[in-house]
Coordinates of C-alpha atoms in Angstrom, one line a residue:
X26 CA -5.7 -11.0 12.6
X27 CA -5.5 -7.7 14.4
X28 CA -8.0 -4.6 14.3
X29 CA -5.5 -2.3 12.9
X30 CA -6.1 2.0 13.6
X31 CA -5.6 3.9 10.2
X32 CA -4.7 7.8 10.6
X33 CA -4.6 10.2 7.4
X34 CA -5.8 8.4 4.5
X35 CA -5.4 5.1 6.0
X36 CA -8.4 6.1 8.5
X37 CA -9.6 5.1 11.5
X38 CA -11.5 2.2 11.3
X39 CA -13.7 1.1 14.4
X40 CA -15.7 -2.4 13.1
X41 CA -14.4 -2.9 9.5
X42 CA -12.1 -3.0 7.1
X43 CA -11.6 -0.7 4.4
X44 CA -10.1 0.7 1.0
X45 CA -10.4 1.2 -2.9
X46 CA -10.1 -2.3 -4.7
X47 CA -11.6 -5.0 -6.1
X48 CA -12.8 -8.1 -4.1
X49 CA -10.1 -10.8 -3.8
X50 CA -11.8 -14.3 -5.2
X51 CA -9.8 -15.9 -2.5
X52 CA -11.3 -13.9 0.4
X53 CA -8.2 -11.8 1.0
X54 CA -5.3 -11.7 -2.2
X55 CA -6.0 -10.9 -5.2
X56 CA -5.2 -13.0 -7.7
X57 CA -4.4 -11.0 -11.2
X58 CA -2.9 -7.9 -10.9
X59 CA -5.3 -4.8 -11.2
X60 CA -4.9 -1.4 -12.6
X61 CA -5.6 2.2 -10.6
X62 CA -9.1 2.9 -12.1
X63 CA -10.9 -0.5 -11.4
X64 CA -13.9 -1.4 -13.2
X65 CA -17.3 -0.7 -13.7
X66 CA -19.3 -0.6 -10.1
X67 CA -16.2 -1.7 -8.3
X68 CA -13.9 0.4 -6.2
X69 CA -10.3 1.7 -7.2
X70 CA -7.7 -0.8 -7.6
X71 CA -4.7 -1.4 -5.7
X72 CA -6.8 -3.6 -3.4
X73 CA -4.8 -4.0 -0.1
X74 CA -7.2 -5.4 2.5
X75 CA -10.4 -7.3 2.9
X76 CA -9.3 -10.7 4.0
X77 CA -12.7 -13.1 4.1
X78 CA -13.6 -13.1 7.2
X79 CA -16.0 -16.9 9.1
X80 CA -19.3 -15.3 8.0
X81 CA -21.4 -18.2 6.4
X82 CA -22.4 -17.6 2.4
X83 CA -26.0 -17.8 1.3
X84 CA -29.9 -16.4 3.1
X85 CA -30.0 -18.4 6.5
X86 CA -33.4 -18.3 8.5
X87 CA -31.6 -17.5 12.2
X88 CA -32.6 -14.1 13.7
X89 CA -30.7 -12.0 16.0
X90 CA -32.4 -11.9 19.4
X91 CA -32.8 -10.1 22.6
X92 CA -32.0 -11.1 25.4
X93 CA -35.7 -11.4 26.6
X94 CA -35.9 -13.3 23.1
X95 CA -37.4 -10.4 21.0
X96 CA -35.2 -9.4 17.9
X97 CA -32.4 -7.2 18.2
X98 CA -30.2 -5.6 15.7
X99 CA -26.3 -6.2 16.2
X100 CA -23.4 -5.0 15.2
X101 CA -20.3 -7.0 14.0
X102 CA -17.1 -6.2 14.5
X103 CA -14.6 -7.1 11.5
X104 CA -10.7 -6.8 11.2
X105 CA -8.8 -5.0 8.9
X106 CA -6.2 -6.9 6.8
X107 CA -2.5 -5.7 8.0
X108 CA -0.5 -3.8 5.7
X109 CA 2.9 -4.5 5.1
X110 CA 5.6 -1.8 2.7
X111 CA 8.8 -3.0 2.1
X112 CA 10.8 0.1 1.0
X113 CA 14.1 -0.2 -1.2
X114 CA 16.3 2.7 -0.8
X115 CA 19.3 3.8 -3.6
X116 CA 22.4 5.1 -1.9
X117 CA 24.4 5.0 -5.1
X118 CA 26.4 7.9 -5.6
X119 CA 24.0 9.1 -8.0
X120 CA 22.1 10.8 -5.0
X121 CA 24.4 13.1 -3.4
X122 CA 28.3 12.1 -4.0
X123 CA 28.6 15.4 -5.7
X124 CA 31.1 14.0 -8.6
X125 CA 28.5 16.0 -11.3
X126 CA 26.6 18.8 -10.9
X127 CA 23.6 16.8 -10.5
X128 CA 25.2 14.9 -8.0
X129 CA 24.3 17.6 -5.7
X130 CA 23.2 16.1 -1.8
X131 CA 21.5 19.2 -0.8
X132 CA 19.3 18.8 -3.9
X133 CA 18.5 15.2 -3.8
X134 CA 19.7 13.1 -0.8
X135 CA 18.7 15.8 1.5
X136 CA 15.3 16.6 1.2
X137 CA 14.4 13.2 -0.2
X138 CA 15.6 12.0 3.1
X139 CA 14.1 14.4 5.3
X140 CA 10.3 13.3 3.8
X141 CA 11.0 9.6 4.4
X142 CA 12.1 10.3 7.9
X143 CA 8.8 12.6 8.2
X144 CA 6.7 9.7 6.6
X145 CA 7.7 7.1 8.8
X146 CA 7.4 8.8 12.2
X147 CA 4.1 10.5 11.3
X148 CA 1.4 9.6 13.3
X149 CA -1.0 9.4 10.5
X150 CA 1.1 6.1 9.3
X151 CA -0.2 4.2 12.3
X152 CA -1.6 1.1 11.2
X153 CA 1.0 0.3 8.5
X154 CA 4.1 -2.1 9.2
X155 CA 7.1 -1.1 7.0
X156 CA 10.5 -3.1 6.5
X157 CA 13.9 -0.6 4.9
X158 CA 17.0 -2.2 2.7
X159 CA 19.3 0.1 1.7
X160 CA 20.9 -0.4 -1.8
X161 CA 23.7 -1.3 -3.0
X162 CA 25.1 -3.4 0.0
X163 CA 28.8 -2.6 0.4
X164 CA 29.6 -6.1 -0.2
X165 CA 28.2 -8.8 -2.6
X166 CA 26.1 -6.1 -4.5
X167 CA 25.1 -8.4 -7.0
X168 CA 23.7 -11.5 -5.0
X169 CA 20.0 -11.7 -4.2
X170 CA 20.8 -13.1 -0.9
X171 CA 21.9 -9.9 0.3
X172 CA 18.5 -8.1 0.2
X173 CA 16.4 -11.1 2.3
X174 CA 17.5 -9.0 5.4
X175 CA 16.3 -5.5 5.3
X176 CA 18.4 -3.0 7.6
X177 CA 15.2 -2.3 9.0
X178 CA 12.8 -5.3 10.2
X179 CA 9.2 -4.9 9.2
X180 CA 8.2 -2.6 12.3
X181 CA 5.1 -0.8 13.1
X182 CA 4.7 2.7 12.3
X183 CA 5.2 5.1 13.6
X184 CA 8.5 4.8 14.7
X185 CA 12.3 6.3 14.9
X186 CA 13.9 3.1 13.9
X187 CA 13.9 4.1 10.3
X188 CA 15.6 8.0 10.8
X189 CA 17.6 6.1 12.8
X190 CA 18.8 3.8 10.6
X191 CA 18.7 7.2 7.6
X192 CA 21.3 9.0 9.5
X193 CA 23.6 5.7 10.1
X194 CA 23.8 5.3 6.7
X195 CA 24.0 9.0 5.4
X196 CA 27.4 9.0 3.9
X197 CA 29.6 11.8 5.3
X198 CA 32.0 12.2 2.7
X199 CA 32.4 11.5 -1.3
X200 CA 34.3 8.1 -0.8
X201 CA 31.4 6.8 1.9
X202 CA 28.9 6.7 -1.2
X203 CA 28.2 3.1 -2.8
X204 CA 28.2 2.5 -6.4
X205 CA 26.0 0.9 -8.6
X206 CA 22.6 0.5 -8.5
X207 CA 21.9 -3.6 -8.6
X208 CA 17.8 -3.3 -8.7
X209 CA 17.1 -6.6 -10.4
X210 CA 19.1 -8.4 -7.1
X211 CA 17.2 -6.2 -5.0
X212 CA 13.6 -6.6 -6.4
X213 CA 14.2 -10.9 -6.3
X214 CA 15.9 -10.5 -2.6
X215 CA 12.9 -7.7 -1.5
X216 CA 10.5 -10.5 -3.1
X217 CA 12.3 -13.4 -1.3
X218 CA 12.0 -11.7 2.2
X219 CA 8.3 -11.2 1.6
X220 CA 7.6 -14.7 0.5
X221 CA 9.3 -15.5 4.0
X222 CA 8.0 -13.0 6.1
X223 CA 4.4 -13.4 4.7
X224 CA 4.3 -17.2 6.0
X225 CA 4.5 -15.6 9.6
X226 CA 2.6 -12.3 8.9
X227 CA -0.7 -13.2 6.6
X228 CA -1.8 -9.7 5.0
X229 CA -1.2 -7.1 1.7
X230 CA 2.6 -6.7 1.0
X231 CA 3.8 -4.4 -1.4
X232 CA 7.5 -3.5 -2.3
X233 CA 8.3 0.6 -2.8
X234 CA 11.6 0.9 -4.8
X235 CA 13.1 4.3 -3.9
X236 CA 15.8 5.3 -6.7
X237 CA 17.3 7.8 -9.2
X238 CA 17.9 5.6 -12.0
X239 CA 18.5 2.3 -14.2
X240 CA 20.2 -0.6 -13.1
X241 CA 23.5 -0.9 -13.6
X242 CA 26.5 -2.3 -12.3
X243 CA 26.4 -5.7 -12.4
X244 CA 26.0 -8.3 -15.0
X245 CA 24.4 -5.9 -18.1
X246 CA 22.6 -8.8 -19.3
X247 CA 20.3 -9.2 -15.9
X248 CA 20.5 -6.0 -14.0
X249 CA 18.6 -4.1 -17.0
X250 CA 14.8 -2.4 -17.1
X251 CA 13.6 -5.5 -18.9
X252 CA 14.9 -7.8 -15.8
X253 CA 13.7 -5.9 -13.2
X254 CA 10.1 -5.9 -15.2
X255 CA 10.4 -9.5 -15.4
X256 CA 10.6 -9.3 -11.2
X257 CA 8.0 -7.2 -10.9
X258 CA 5.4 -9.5 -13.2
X259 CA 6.5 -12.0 -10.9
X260 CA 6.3 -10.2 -7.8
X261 CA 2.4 -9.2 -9.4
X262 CA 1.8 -12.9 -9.7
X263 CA 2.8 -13.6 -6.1
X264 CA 0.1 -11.0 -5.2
X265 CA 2.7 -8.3 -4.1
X266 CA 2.5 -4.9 -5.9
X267 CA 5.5 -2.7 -6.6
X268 CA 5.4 1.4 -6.5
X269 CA 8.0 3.3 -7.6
X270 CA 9.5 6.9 -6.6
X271 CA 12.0 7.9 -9.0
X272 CA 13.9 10.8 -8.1
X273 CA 14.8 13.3 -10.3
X274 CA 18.3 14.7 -11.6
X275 CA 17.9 18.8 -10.7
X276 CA 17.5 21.0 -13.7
X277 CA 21.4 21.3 -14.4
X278 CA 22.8 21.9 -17.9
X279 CA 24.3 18.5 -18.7
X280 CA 21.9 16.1 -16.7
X281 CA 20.6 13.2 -18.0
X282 CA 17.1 11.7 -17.9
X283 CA 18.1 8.4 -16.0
X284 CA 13.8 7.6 -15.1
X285 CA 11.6 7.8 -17.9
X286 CA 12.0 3.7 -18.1
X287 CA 10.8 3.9 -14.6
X288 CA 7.0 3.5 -15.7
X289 CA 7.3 0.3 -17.0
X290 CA 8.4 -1.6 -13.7
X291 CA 5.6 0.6 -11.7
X292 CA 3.2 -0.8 -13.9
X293 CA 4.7 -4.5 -14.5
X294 CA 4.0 -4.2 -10.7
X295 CA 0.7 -3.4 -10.8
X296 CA 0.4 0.2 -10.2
X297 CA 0.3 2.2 -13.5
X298 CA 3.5 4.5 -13.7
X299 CA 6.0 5.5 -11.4
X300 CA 5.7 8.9 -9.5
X301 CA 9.2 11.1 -10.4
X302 CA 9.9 13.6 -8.0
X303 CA 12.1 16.9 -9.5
X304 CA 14.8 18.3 -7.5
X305 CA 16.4 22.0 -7.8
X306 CA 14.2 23.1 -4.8
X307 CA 14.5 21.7 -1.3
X308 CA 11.5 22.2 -0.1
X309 CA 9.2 21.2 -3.2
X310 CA 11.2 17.6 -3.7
X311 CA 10.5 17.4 0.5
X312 CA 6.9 17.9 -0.4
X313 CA 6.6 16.1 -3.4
X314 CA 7.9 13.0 -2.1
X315 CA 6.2 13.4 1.0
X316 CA 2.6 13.7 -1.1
X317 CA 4.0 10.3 -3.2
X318 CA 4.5 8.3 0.0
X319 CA 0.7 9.6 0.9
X320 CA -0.7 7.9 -2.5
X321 CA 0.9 5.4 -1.7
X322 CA -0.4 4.8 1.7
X323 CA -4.1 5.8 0.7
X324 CA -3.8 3.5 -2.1
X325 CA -3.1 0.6 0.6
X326 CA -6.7 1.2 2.1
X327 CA -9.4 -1.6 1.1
X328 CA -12.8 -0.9 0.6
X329 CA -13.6 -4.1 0.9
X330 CA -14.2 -5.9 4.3
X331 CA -15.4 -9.0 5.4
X332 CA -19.2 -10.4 6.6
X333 CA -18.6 -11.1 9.7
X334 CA -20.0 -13.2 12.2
X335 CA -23.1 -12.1 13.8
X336 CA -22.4 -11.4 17.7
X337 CA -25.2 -14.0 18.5
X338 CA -24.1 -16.8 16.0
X339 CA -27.0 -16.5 14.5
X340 CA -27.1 -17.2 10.5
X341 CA -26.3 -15.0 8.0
X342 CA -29.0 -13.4 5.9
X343 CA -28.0 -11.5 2.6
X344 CA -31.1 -9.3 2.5
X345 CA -30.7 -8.6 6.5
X346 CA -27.6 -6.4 6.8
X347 CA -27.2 -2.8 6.8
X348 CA -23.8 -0.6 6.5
X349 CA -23.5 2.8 8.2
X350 CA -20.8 5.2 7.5
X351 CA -19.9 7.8 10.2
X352 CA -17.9 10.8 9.3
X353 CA -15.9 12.8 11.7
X354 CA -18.4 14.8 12.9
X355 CA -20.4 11.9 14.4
X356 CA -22.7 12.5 11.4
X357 CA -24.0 9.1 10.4
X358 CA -24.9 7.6 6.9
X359 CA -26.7 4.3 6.0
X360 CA -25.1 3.4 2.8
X361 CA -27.1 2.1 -0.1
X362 CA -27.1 -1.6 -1.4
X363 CA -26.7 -1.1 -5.3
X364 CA -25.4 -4.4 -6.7
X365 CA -24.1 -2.2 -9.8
X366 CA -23.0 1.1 -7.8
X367 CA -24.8 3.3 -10.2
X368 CA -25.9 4.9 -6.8
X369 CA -24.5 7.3 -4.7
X370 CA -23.3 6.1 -1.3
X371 CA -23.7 2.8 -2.5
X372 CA -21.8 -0.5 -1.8
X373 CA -22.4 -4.0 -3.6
X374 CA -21.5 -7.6 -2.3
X375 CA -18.7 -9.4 -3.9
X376 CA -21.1 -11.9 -5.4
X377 CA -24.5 -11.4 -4.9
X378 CA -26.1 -15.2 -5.0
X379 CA -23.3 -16.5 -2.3
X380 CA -21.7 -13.3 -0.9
X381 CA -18.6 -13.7 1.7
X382 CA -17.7 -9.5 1.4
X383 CA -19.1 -6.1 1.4
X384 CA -17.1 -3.6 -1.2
X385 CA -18.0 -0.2 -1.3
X386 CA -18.6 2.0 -4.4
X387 CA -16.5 3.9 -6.6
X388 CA -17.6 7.0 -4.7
X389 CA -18.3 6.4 -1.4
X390 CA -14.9 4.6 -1.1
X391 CA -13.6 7.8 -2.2
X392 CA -15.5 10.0 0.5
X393 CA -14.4 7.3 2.9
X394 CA -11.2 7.3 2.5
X395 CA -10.9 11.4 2.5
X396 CA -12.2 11.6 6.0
X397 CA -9.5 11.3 8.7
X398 CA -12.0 9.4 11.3
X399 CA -14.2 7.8 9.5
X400 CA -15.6 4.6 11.1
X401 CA -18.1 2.4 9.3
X402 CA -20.3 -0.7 11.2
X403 CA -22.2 -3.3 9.9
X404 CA -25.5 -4.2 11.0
X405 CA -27.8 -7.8 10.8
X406 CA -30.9 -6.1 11.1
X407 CA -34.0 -8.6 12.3
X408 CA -36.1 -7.8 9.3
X409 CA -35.1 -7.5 5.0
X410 CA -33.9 -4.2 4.6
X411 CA -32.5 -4.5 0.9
X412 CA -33.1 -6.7 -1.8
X413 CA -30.7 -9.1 -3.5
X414 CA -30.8 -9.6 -7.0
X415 CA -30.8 -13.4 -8.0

């Protein structure tokens, strides 16, 4: 697993892994799907990181030593879980082909266009991997199949691949637009090329559909908001999440709502409600999109990170381990143990009596997260230094 570098919201993280979430039971995915606000005296949800890491479970009796054989402190390096977003584009007509009123490119296409090409050539995305499909496909709209190869491979970001591949597909005039909009078939064929992809690439996956309305198109009885629920419970169960930017018509006499059903895939998929961006003004729908990429990308941090080995392969002692958060400034914090985070600057072991991963706190995952180069560092201090609750 690779130490990734997180910019912007993702952070820069030096010897752990972070971000808002609750801890996997499988050391890495988590299992049932978990809404934005998490629970009591656990982090936020959308838990996108934090794969267990070789650290032994349970109090051990070994010390870290010196090398004249006195007792040393050391400090673990951990890995942070890769991050992969595979985006779904519409380039139905719908979005700029200018056969309505609301059909207008300079108010949608264009400046929804412009903030995904800033988004995925910004440096601050470093440390995220990102695959792009554009839909519908020109041919075979309706088949699954077509989706499993996104025009863009999963690719690290930042990079120009994906404006690139924007201004290839822009179409130039009314009859280069695609009709339909066949988002049941792309949500299973997004799915299917995760499920493939993650078998060579372990880590968080997590599909972003990126559209101005309902299905529709194909077959009325499966492309329909119900069925494309149905694949987003399904994606959930298969541990990938699904966000969703709607885009909105502009405030026209005659335009229809075409998202409000938008909320209930976002939060079949596991992420509460989809974010709708409003057009009619270039520059706010360019910043508004823009601001709903960088939830999404924040959301993709984990605040929880694996025990990892100690340098000296000596054993693992619960009660001997100290986590320091330093901000920006070089300023340095010791965090607090507090098994129920009803402290501040607090973090909490996934489970106290055989503990495999350190989660941070409600709060201090949110002060993490906010600082651009934050780096935290785990100590295995020679002597008990917190107190584990049986």
């Amino acid at each position: 697993m690779r130490v990734l570098t997180v910019a912007m919201a993702m952070l820069s993280v030096a010897a752990v892994g972070l971000g808002c979430g609750s801890s996997p039971s499988d050391g890495g995915e988590e299992g049932e799907g978990t809404s934005s606000g998490g629970t009591s005296g656990e982090g936020g949800s959308l838990d996108i990181g934090g794969a267990a890491g070789p650290g032994s479970s349970g109090a051990g009796s070994g010390s870290p030593t010196g090398g004249d054989g006195t007792c040393a402190t050391q400090t673990a390096a951990a890995s942070l879980q890769p991050v992969y977003l595979a985006f779904a584009f519409d380039v139905s007509g719908s979005m700029g082909k200018g056969d309505k009123d609301w059909h207008d490119k300079s108010l949608k296409w264009d400046p929804v266009v412009a903030a995904t090409k800033q988004f995925f050539a910004d440096a601050g995305a470093e440390g995220l991997t990102a695959s792009l499909t554009f839909f519908p496909a020109q041919d075979d709209k309706c088949e699954t199949g077509i989706y499993t190869t996104p025009d863009v491979p999963l690719t690290p970001l930042p990079s120009p691949a994906f404006g690139a591949a924007l201004d290839q597909i822009e179409p130039m005039t009314s009859s280069d637009w695609r009709g339909g909009t066949p988002t049941a078939w792309v949500m299973r064929g997004t799915s299917a090329f995760i499920g493939a992809q993650r078998q060579q690439n372990p880590g968080k996956y997590a599909i972003v559909l990126v559209t101005d309305g309902y299905p529709q198109g194909c077959d009325e009885a499966s492309d329909t908001i119900d069925a494309v629920v149905a694949d987003a419970q399904a994606a959930l169960a298969a541990n990938i999440l699904t966000y969703v930017i709607g885009v909105e018509n502009p405030p026209i006499p005659g335009a229809p709502d075409t998202l409000d059903d938008l909320h209930k895939i976002a939060a079949a998929g596991g992420t509460e409600s989809a974010v709708l961006i409003d057009t009619g003004d270039p520059s706010q729908t360019t910043a508004a999109f823009k601001a709903a990429v960088e939830r999404i990308r924040s959301a993709a941090v984990s605040c929880t990170m694996a025990i990892p080995l100690s340098p000296d392969g000596s054993s693992f002692d619960k009660e001997k381990v100290r986590v320091v958060y330093t901000d920006g400034s070089n300023a340095t914090t010791e965090l607090v143990y507090d098994q129920s985070c009803a402290t501040e600057d607090a973090w909490r072991y996934d489970e106290p009596a055989s503990p495999t991963q350190i989660v941070l706190c409600v709060d201090t995952c949110t002060t993490v997260q906010a600082d651009v180069a934050a780096e935290l560092s785990v100590d295995f201090t020679c002597e008990s230094v917190i107190e584990v609750p049986l």
